[in-house]
Tab-separated table of C-alpha atoms in Angstrom:
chain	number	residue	atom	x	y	z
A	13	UNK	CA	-83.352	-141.885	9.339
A	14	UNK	CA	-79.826	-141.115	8.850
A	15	UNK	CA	-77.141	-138.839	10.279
A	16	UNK	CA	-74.257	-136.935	8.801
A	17	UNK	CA	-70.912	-137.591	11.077
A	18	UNK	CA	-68.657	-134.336	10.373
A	19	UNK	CA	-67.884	-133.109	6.797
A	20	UNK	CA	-68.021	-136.779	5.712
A	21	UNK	CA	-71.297	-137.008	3.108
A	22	UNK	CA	-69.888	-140.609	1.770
A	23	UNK	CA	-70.870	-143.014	4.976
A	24	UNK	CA	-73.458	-145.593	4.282
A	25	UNK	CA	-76.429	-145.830	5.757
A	26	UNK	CA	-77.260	-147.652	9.302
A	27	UNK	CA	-80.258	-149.680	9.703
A	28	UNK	CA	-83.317	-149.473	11.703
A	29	UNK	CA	-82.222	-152.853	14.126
A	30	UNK	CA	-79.589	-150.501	15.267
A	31	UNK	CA	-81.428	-147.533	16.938
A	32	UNK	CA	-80.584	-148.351	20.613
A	33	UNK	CA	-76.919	-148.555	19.894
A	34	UNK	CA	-77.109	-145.553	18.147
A	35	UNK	CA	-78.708	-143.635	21.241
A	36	UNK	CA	-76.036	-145.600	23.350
A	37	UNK	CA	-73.350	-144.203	21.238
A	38	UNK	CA	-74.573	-140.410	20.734
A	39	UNK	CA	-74.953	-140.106	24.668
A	40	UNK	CA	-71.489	-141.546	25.226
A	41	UNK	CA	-70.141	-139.254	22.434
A	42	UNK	CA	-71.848	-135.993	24.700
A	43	UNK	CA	-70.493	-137.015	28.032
A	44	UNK	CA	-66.986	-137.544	26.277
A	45	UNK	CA	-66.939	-134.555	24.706
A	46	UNK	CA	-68.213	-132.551	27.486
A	47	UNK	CA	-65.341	-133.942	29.596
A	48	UNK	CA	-62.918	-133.515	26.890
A	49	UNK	CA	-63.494	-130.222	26.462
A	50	UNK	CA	-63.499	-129.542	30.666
A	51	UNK	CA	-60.440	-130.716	30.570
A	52	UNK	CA	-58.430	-129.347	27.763
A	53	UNK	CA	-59.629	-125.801	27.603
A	54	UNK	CA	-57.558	-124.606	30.943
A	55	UNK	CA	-54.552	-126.742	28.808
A	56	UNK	CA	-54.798	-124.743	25.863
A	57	UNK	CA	-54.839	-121.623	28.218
A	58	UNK	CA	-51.819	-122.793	29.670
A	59	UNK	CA	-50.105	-122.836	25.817
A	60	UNK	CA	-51.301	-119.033	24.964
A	61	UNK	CA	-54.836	-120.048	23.047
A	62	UNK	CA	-57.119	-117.743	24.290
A	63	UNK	CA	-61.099	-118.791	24.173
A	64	UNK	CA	-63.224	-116.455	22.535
A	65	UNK	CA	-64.823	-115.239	25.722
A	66	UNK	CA	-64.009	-111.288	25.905
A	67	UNK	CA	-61.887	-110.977	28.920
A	68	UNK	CA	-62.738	-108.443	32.054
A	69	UNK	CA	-59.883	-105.366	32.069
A	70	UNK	CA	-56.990	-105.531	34.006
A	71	UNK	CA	-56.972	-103.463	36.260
A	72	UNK	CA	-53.933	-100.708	36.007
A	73	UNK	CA	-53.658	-97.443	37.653
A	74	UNK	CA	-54.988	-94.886	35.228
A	75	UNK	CA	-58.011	-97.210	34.047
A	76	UNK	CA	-60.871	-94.767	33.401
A	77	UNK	CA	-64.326	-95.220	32.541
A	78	UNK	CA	-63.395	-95.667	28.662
A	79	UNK	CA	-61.166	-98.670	29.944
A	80	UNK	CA	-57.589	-96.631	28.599
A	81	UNK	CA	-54.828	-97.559	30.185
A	82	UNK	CA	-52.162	-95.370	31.187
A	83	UNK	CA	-48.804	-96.221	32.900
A	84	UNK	CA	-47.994	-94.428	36.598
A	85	UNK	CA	-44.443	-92.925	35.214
A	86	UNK	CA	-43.202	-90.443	37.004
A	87	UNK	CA	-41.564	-88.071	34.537
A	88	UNK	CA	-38.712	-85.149	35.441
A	89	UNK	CA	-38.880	-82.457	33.793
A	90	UNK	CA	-36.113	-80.453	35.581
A	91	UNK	CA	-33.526	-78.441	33.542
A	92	UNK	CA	-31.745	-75.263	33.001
A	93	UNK	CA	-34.862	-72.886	32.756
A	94	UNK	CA	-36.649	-74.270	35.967
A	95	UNK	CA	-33.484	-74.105	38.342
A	96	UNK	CA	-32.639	-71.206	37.272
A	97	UNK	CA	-36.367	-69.557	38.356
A	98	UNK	CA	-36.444	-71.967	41.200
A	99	UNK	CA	-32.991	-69.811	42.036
A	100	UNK	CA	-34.357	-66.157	41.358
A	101	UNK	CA	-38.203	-66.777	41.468
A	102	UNK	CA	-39.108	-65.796	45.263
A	103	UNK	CA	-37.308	-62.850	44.900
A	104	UNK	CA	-39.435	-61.312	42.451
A	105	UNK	CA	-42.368	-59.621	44.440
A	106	UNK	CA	-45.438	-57.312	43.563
A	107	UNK	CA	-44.732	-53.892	44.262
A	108	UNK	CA	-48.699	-51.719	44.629
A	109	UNK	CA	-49.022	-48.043	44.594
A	110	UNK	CA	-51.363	-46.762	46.734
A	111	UNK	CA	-53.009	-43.098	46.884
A	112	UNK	CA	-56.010	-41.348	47.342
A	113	UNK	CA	-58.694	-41.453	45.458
A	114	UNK	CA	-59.329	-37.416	45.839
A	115	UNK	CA	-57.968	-34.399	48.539
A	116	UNK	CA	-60.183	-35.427	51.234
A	117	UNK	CA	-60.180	-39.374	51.498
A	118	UNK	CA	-58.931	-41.162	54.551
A	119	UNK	CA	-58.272	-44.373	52.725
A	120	UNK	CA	-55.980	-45.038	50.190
A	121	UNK	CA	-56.494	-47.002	46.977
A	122	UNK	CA	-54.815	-48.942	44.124
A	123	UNK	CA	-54.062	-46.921	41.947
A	124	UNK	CA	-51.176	-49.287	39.911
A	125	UNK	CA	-49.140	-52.174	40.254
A	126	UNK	CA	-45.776	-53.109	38.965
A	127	UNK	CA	-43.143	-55.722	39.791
A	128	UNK	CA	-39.693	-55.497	42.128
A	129	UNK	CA	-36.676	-57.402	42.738
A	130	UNK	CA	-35.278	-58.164	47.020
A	131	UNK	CA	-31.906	-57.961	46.219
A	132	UNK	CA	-30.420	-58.180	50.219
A	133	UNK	CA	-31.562	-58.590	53.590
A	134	UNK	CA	-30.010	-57.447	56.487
A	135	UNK	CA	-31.263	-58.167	59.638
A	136	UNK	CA	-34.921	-57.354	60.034
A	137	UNK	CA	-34.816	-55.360	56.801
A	138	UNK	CA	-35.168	-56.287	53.205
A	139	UNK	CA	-34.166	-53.905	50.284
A	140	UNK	CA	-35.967	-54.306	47.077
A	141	UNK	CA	-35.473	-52.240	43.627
A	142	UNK	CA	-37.738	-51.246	41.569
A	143	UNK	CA	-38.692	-48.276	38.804
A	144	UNK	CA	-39.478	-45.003	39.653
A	145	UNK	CA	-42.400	-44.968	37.789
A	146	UNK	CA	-43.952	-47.555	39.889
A	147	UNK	CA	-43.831	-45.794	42.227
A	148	UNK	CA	-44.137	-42.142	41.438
A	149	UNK	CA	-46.715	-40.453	43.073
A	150	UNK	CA	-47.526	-42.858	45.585
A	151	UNK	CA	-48.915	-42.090	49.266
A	152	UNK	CA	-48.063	-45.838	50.630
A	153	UNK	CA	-46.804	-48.629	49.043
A	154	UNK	CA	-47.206	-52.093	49.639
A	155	UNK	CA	-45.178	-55.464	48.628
A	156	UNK	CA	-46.716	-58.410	47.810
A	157	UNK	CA	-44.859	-61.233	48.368
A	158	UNK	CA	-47.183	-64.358	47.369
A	159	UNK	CA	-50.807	-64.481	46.937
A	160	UNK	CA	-51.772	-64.218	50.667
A	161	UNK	CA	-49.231	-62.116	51.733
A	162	UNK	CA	-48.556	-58.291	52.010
A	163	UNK	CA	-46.368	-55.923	53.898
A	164	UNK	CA	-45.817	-51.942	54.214
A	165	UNK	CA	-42.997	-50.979	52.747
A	166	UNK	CA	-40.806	-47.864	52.839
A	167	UNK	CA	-39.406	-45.775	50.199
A	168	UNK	CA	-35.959	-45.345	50.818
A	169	UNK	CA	-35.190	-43.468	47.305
A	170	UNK	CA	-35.495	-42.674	44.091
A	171	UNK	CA	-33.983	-41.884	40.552
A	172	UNK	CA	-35.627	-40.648	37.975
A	173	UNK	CA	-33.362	-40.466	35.019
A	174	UNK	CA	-32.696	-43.979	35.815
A	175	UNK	CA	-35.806	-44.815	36.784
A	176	UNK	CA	-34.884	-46.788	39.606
A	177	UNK	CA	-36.149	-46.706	43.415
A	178	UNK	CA	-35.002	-48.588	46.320
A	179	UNK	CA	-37.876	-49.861	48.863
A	180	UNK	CA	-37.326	-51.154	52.449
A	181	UNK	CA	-39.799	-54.007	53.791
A	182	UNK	CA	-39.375	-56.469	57.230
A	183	UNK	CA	-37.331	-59.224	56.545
A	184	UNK	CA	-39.225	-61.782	58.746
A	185	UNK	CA	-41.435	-63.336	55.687
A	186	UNK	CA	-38.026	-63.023	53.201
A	187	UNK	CA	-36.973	-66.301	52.273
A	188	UNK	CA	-34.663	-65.384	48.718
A	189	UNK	CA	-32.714	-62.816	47.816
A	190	UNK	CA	-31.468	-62.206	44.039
A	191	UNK	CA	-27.715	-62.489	42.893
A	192	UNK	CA	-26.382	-59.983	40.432
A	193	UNK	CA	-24.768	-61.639	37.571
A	194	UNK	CA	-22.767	-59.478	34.953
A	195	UNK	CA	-24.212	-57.850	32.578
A	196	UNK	CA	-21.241	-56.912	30.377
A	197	UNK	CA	-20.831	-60.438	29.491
A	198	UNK	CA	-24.156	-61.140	27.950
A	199	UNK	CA	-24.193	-61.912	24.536
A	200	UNK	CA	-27.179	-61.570	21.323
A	201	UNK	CA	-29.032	-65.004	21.348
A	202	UNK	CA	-28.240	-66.628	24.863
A	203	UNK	CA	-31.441	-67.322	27.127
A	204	UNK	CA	-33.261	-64.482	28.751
A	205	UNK	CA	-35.943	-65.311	31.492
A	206	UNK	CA	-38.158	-62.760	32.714
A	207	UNK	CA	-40.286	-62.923	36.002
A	208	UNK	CA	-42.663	-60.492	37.310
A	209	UNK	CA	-46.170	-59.680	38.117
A	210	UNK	CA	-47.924	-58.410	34.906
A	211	UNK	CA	-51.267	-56.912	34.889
A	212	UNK	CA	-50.928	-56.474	38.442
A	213	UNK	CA	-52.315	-59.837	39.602
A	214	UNK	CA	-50.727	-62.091	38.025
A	215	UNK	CA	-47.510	-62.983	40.357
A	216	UNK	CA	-44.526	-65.378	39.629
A	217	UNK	CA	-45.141	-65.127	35.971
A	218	UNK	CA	-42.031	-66.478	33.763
A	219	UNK	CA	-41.319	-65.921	30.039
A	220	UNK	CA	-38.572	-67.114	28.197
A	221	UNK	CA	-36.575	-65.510	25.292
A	222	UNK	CA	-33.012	-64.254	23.985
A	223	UNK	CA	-31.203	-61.412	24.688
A	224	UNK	CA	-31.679	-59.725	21.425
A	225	UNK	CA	-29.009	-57.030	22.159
A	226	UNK	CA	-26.915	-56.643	24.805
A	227	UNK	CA	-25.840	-52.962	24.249
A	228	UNK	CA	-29.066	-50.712	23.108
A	229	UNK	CA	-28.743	-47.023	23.658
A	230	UNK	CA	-32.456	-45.376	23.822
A	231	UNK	CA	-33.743	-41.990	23.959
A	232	UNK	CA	-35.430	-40.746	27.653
A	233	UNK	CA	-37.492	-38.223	27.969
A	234	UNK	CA	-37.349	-38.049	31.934
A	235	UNK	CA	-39.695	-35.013	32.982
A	236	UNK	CA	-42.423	-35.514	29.838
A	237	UNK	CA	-41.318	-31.979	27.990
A	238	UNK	CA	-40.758	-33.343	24.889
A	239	UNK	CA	-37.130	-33.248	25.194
A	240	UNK	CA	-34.631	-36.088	24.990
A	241	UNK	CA	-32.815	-35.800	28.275
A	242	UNK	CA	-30.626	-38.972	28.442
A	243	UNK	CA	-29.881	-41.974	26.013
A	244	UNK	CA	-30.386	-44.971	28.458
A	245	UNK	CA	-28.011	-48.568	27.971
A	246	UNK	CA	-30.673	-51.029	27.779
A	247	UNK	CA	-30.355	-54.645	26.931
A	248	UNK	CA	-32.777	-55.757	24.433
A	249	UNK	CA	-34.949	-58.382	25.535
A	250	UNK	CA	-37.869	-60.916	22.839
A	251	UNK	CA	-38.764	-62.074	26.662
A	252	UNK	CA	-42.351	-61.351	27.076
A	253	UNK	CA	-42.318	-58.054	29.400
A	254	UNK	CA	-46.419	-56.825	29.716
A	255	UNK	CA	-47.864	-53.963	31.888
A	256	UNK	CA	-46.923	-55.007	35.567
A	257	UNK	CA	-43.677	-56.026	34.753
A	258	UNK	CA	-41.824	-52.974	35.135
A	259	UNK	CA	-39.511	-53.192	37.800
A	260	UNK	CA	-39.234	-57.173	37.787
A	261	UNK	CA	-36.478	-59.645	37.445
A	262	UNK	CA	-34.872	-60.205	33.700
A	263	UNK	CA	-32.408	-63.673	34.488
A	264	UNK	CA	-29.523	-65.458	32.715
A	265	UNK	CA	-29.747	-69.176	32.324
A	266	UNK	CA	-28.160	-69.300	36.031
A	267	UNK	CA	-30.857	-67.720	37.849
A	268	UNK	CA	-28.471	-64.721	38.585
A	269	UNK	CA	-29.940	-61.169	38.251
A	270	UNK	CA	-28.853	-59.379	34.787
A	271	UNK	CA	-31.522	-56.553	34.282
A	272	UNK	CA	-34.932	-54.683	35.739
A	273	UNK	CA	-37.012	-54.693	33.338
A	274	UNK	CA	-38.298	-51.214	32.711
A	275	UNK	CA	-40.427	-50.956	29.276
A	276	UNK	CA	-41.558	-52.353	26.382
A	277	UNK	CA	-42.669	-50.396	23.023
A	278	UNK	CA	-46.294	-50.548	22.764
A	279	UNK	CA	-47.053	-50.188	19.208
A	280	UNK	CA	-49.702	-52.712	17.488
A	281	UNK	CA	-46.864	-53.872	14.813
A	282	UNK	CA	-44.270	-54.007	17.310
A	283	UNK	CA	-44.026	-57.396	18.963
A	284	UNK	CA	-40.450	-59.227	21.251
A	285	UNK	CA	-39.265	-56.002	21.817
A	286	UNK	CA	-38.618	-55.112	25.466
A	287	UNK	CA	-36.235	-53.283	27.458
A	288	UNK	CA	-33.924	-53.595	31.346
A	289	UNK	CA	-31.605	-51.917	32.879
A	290	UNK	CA	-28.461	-53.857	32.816
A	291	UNK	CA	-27.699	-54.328	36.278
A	292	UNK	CA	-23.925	-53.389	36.071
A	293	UNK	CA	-25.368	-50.092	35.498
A	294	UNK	CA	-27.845	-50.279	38.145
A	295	UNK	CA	-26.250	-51.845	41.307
A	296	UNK	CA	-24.245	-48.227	41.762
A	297	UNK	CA	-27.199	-46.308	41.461
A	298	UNK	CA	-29.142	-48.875	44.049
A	299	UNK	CA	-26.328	-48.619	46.655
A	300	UNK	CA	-26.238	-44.599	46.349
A	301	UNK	CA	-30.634	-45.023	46.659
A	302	UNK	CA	-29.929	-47.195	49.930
A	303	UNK	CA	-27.154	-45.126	51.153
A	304	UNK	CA	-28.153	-41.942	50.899
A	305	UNK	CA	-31.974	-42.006	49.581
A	306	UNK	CA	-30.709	-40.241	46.361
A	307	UNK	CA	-27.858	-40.801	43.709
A	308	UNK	CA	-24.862	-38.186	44.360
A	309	UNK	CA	-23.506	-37.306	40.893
A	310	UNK	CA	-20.981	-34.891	40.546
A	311	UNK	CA	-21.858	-31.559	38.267
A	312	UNK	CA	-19.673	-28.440	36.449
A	313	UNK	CA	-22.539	-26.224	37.689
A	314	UNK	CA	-24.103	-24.853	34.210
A	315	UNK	CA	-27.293	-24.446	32.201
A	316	UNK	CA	-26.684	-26.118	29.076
A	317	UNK	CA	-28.324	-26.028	25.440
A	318	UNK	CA	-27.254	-28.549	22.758
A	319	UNK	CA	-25.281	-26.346	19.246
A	320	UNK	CA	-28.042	-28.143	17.632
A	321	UNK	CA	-30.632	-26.796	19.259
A	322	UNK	CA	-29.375	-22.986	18.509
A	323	UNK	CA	-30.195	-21.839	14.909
A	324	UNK	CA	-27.100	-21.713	12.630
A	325	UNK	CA	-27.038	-18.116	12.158
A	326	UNK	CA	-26.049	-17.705	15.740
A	327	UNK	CA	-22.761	-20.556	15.082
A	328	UNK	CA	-21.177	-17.571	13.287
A	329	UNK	CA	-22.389	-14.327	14.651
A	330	UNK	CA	-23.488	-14.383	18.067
A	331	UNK	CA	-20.900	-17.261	19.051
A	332	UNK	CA	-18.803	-16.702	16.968
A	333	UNK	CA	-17.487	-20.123	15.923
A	334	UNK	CA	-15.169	-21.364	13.184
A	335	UNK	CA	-16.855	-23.203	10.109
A	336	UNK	CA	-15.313	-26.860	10.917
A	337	UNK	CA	-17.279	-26.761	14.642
A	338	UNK	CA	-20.635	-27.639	14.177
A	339	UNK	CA	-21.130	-29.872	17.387
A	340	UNK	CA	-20.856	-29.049	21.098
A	341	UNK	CA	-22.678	-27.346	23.913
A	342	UNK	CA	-23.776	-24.036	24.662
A	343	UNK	CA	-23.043	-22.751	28.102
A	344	UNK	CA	-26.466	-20.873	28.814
A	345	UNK	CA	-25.660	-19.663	32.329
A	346	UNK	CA	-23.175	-20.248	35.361
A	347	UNK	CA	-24.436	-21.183	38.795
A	348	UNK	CA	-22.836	-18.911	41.146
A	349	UNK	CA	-20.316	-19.887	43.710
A	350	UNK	CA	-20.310	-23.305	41.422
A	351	UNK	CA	-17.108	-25.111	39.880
A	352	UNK	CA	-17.666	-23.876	36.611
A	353	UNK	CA	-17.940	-20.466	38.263
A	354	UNK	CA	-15.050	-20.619	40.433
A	355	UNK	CA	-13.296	-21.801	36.705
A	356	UNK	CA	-13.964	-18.808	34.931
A	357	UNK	CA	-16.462	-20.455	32.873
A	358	UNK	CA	-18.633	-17.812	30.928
A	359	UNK	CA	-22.102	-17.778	29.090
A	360	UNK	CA	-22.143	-18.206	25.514
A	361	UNK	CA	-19.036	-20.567	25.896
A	362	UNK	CA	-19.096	-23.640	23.760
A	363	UNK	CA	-17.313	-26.889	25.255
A	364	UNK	CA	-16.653	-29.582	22.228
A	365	UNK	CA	-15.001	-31.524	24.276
A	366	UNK	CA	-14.023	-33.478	27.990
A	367	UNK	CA	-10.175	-34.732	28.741
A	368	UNK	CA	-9.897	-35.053	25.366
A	369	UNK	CA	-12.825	-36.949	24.426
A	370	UNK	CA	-15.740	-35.188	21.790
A	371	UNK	CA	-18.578	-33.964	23.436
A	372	UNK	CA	-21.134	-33.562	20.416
A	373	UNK	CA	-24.405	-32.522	23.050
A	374	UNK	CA	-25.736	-32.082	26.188
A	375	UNK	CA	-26.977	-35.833	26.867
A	376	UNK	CA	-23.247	-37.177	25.996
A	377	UNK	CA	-21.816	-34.557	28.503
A	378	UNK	CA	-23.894	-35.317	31.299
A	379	UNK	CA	-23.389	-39.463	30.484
A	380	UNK	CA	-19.820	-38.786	30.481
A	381	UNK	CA	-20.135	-37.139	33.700
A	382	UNK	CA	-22.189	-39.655	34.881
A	383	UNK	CA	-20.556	-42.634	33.664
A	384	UNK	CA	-16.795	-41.439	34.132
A	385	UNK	CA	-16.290	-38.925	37.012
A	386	UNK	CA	-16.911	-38.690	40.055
A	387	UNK	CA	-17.608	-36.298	42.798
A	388	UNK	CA	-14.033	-34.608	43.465
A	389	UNK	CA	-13.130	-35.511	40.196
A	390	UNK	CA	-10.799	-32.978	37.775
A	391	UNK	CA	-11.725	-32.440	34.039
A	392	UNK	CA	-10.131	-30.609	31.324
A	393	UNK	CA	-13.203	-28.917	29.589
A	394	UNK	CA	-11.839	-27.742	25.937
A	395	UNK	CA	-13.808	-24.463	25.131
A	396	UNK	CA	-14.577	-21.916	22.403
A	397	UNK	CA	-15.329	-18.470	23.574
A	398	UNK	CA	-15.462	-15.582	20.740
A	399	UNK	CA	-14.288	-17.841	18.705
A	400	UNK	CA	-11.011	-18.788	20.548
A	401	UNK	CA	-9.958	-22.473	21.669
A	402	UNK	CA	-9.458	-22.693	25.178
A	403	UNK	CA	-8.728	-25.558	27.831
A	404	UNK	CA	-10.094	-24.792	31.254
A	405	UNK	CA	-9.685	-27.048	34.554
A	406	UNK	CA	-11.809	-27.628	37.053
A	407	UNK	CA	-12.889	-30.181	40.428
A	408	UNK	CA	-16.373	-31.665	39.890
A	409	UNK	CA	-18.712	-30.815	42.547
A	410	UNK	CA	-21.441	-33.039	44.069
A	411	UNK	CA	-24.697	-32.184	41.895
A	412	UNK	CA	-27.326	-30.151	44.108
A	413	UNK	CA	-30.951	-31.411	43.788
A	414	UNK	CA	-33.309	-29.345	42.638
């Protein structure tokens, strides 16, 4: 019987005298190459041959059960957006508006929720603004300040053709305050950060956008009659602002305070379009709120309806004005005892203008009072009465509440 020694089929045959040398050899030829191969596998390790015996995993922080490997890296992701709400962020708070449910009740319940900016603290009180219409109608009113914490707070004041309101909580649990930036240097397309509490619950929320435009003028209608009463400066805002939001925090790429955020159209086509009240305008009307728990404004003392709003027959006729004025405002009555009264200002007078400037209707009269004068104030009011131009002077007066 003969045996085949490798791939080598040419090797003559060996004869049957020979067996026991042939067992001899075979058994030396195992014990050789079991020690050969003992000794040369770890070798071949050594030089990067790898047996094919599937190695165990190595272990690695991350390993899971699907044996991936991930890498412990520590990655920062700090950078303008994030410092600048780690700046502002604990200063937005969640302002609640409590009243009763009916006439009778002894407790008081939620009855809306909006945001609110602490803008100083002074001692063991904290100011924080707001809008009005947060909280308008409320019987207490509450601040949230995190998740698990909540304090009374005061209402110091409000104003409504603003809509702005001033609140007044301890200061023991006030760790931030905001810092007003400037709001007349914003420009269309830098960063816009917004941070409130939308839907009532859900605090610390940040959205990020562009200030879409700087300078918006919109319509107000302040008491719900259907009338335009003011054109508000807004800036325009793509920032996400949601229900909630009102009265929160809108933030350059500093973390200073630029705006409080104060509406959003709510159409279903409408979408990134969201309003605040630039805080240049606001920060007089918050120190007047803290001050004096209402904004002193000064006033001519007169009941006023827009030309527009008369019908043109009376432009000719009843007032008596030349063809070429078809703008002003129609002095409807005279307070007594008032500036305007004291003047010699008479119903049925039409001012066009105010030192000089065009007054085309009632909302751009009472911005220009509001805007340019102040209590104490003189203005040169240029009149027509029966169809004469006059100039009449009077001193503003501080405007009485109603």
């Amino acid at each position: 019987m003969g045996y085949y020694d490798g791939d080598d089929y040419n090797q003559p045959k060996k004869q049957k005298g020979n067996r026991g040398g042939a067992f001899i050899a075979g058994l030396l030829g195992a014990v050789l190459g079991a020690l050969l191969i003992l000794f040369t596998v770890p070798a071949l390790s050594d030089f990067g041959v790898v047996p094919e015996v599937a190695p165990e995993p190595e272990e690695e922080s991350g390993v899971g059960n699907q044996g991936v490997v991930t890498k412990d890296i520590s990655i920062d992701v700090t950078n303008d957006i994030t410092s600048a709400v780690e700046n502002a962020g604990k200063a937005v708070v969640g302002v609640i508006n409590l009243q009763k449910t009916d006439f009778w009740a002894e407790d008081y319940g939620e009855a809306g929720a909006g945001s609110g900016v602490i803008y100083k603290k002074e001692g063991k009180q904290a100011f924080v603004v707001t809008n009005n219409h947060v909280v308008e109608g409320a019987g207490q009113i509450e601040i949230s300040l995190n998740a698990e914490t909540r304090v009374p707070a005061e209402l110091v004041g409000t104003d409504p053709l603003m809509d702005l309101a001033v609140l007044k909580i301890p200061s023991e649990s006030v760790t931030t305050v905001a810092e007003f930036g400037d709001s007349d240097t914003l420009k269309p397309g830098e960063p816009a950060i917004a941070i409130g509490n939308p839907l009532g619950f859900l605090e610390g929320t940040v959205t990020q956008g562009i200030i879409s435009n700087p300078e918006r003028s919109f319509p107000v209608d302040t008491d719900q009659n259907g009338t335009i009463d003011w054109n508000a400066d807004v800036i325009q805002t793509d920032a996400s602002i949601n229900p909630g939001n009102s009265g929160g925090a809108l933030i350059n790429i500093s973390g200073q305070l630029v705006g409080i955020n104060s509406m959003k159209i709510a159409q279903s086509s409408v979408e990134g379009i969201g309003f605040s009240i630039p805080i240049n305008i606001a920060a007089p009307i918050i120190s007047d709120l803290e001050s004096y728990g209402e904004v002193r404004r000064p006033e001519i003392g007169i009941g006023t309806k827009s030309l527009s709003e008369i019908p043109t027959y009376h432009w000719s006729e009843s007032l008596k004005l030349p063809k070429d004025i078809d703008y002003g405002v129609v002095v409807m009555s005279v307070f007594p005892t008032s500036s305007a009264d004291q003047a010699g200002l008479k119903e049925l007078d039409v001012i066009t203008a105010m030192d000089g400037n065009e007054i085309k209707n009632s909302i751009e009269l009472r911005k220009f009072l509001y805007t340019k004068k102040k209590i104490g104030d003189s203005v040169k009011l240029t009149i027509y009465r029966e169809g004469t131009k006059e100039e009449v002077d009077l001193k503003l007066a501080q405007q009485q509440r109603s």
